[in-house]
């Protein structure tokens, strides 16, 4: 009985999974010439809205960055808010001459958007995703080597679209670290710990992206039902972690038989949601899921999941990350930014990218808005509950529902954060 219903939903998800061969290359505005005789699929009206189209582009950059990052450390958790890195790169492109600008634009998938005012639309996107009700903070900064003279024709549009001023290092490691820490504290309202890592020597251009999110579920969890339970790290090892549970959770669900995973979506306040990808069997190898992640795929999932009632368990999570994503970006066709880029719109001196740093904090616990599911979320059709236990490695995607923007992505191999 249960298997039958699952199969029905598999059919719905299969329809789009099978067109994932072109993963990572979103559709263009203009339909390509039709050579197959099969009618071209109309572009979803959602992506015709400029801010959503831009969100899809930089989110595709985000999924690329995630894949490279995850590939570099297959046995470790990944926590990433690619938006802050995309923002820093997009802002930097304001100072890039043609060749260098198109390198950045290609990485951000801007070459697939026909939008004459990318930076103006970016401003709109940032305002939308960092609105106070989202509980999401993101900030980006461009830091330059000491004594650099910067053209005001670069600073003015940077402030206008990205709301950020470039920083020039003093050359005093202690002062520079303190200043960067103070900036992060101010941007993140103290939610991210001060760093003890000195600014590396030999910086020419350093990009810094920081982000923080604390989730508020639409339906909160009963903290009396939270208990220590097993989390399977892999086929052999198990650890005990605090797990929240809801025996009658209302969630959106689908089984993807191509990816061999159960997908669930839980709504958050502020018009956001988290989509979970849970393999059918315990494994740390999530490659097959990772390879299919694109903005278009996530958008399709969002449309096709069905509302059901489930017995849900989910680990409490509080993770932070501080480190470089330099190597990841170098593997993403951005190597030329680190060699001999043309940033002559910024300064007369030859400068190049030397470091890209990311700091982020992410948290969810029982907190939420209400205790009863909102009307309209009533499960249809299902008369028996389904089990959904996030007690083994999984991937999550935090997405803004309004724009479709990817705000955070995580690979959770060990919820203790070790
Ligand atoms: C992970 O799984 C993919 C296919 O699902 C496979 O190609 C790859 O070799 C696996 N990686 C490891 C490290 O086992």
GROMACS .gro file of N, CA, C and O in nm, residues 43 45 61 83 96 119 125 128 196 223 244 250 261 275 296 309 321 323 334-335 379 412:
model
   88
   43UNK      N    1   0.965   2.842  -2.100
   43UNK     CA    2   1.033   2.875  -1.976
   43UNK      C    3   0.929   2.907  -1.869
   43UNK      O    4   0.829   2.972  -1.896
   45UNK      N    5   0.735   3.084  -1.600
   45UNK     CA    6   0.718   3.229  -1.578
   45UNK      C    7   0.795   3.279  -1.456
   45UNK      O    8   0.837   3.395  -1.451
   61UNK      N    9   2.582   2.905  -0.956
   61UNK     CA   10   2.722   2.921  -0.913
   61UNK      C   11   2.739   2.856  -0.775
   61UNK      O   12   2.838   2.786  -0.749
   83UNK      N   13   2.595   3.251  -0.147
   83UNK     CA   14   2.548   3.384  -0.186
   83UNK      C   15   2.651   3.492  -0.150
   83UNK      O   16   2.676   3.583  -0.230
   96UNK      N   17   3.641   4.509  -1.311
   96UNK     CA   18   3.713   4.425  -1.406
   96UNK      C   19   3.693   4.473  -1.549
   96UNK      O   20   3.582   4.507  -1.589
  119UNK      N   21   2.370   4.466  -1.181
  119UNK     CA   22   2.408   4.514  -1.048
  119UNK      C   23   2.289   4.579  -0.975
  119UNK      O   24   2.275   4.567  -0.854
  125UNK      N   25   1.783   4.191  -0.513
  125UNK     CA   26   1.789   4.055  -0.459
  125UNK      C   27   1.842   4.055  -0.315
  125UNK      O   28   1.784   3.989  -0.227
  128UNK      N   29   1.584   4.171  -0.081
  128UNK     CA   30   1.477   4.072  -0.062
  128UNK      C   31   1.520   3.961   0.035
  128UNK      O   32   1.446   3.925   0.126
  196UNK      N   33   4.058   3.428   1.501
  196UNK     CA   34   4.194   3.448   1.554
  196UNK      C   35   4.297   3.433   1.443
  196UNK      O   36   4.416   3.445   1.465
  223UNK      N   37   0.973   2.055   2.265
  223UNK     CA   38   1.107   2.022   2.317
  223UNK      C   39   1.103   1.904   2.414
  223UNK      O   40   1.205   1.840   2.438
  244UNK      N   41   1.519   1.607   1.751
  244UNK     CA   42   1.384   1.659   1.772
  244UNK      C   43   1.289   1.565   1.700
  244UNK      O   44   1.327   1.503   1.600
  250UNK      N   45   0.362   1.776   0.940
  250UNK     CA   46   0.309   1.798   0.806
  250UNK      C   47   0.427   1.848   0.723
  250UNK      O   48   0.486   1.952   0.753
  261UNK      N   49   1.682   0.871  -0.325
  261UNK     CA   50   1.670   0.945  -0.200
  261UNK      C   51   1.528   0.992  -0.177
  261UNK      O   52   1.447   1.001  -0.271
  275UNK      N   53   1.498   2.212   0.218
  275UNK     CA   54   1.473   2.088   0.146
  275UNK      C   55   1.583   1.989   0.186
  275UNK      O   56   1.701   2.021   0.181
  296UNK      N   57   1.715   2.502  -1.132
  296UNK     CA   58   1.596   2.455  -1.203
  296UNK      C   59   1.543   2.325  -1.140
  296UNK      O   60   1.423   2.307  -1.124
  309UNK      N   61   0.156   1.365   0.592
  309UNK     CA   62   0.184   1.362   0.735
  309UNK      C   63   0.292   1.258   0.759
  309UNK      O   64   0.289   1.150   0.699
  321UNK      N   65   3.144   2.770   1.029
  321UNK     CA   66   3.256   2.744   0.938
  321UNK      C   67   3.340   2.870   0.929
  321UNK      O   68   3.288   2.980   0.923
  323UNK      N   69   3.693   2.957   0.703
  323UNK     CA   70   3.803   2.905   0.623
  323UNK      C   71   3.806   2.966   0.485
  323UNK      O   72   3.730   3.056   0.452
  334UNK      N   73   3.805   2.999  -1.251
  334UNK     CA   74   3.834   3.136  -1.208
  334UNK      C   75   3.984   3.155  -1.183
  334UNK      O   76   4.026   3.256  -1.129
  335UNK      N   77   4.061   3.055  -1.223
  335UNK     CA   78   4.205   3.059  -1.198
  335UNK      C   79   4.269   3.189  -1.251
  335UNK      O   80   4.357   3.245  -1.187
  379UNK      N   81  -0.270   1.754   0.480
  379UNK     CA   82  -0.229   1.649   0.388
  379UNK      C   83  -0.351   1.590   0.317
  379UNK      O   84  -0.454   1.568   0.380
  412UNK      N   85   2.560   1.716   0.584
  412UNK     CA   86   2.573   1.682   0.725
  412UNK      C   87   2.609   1.534   0.737
  412UNK      O   88   2.524   1.446   0.724
   0.00000   0.00000   0.00000
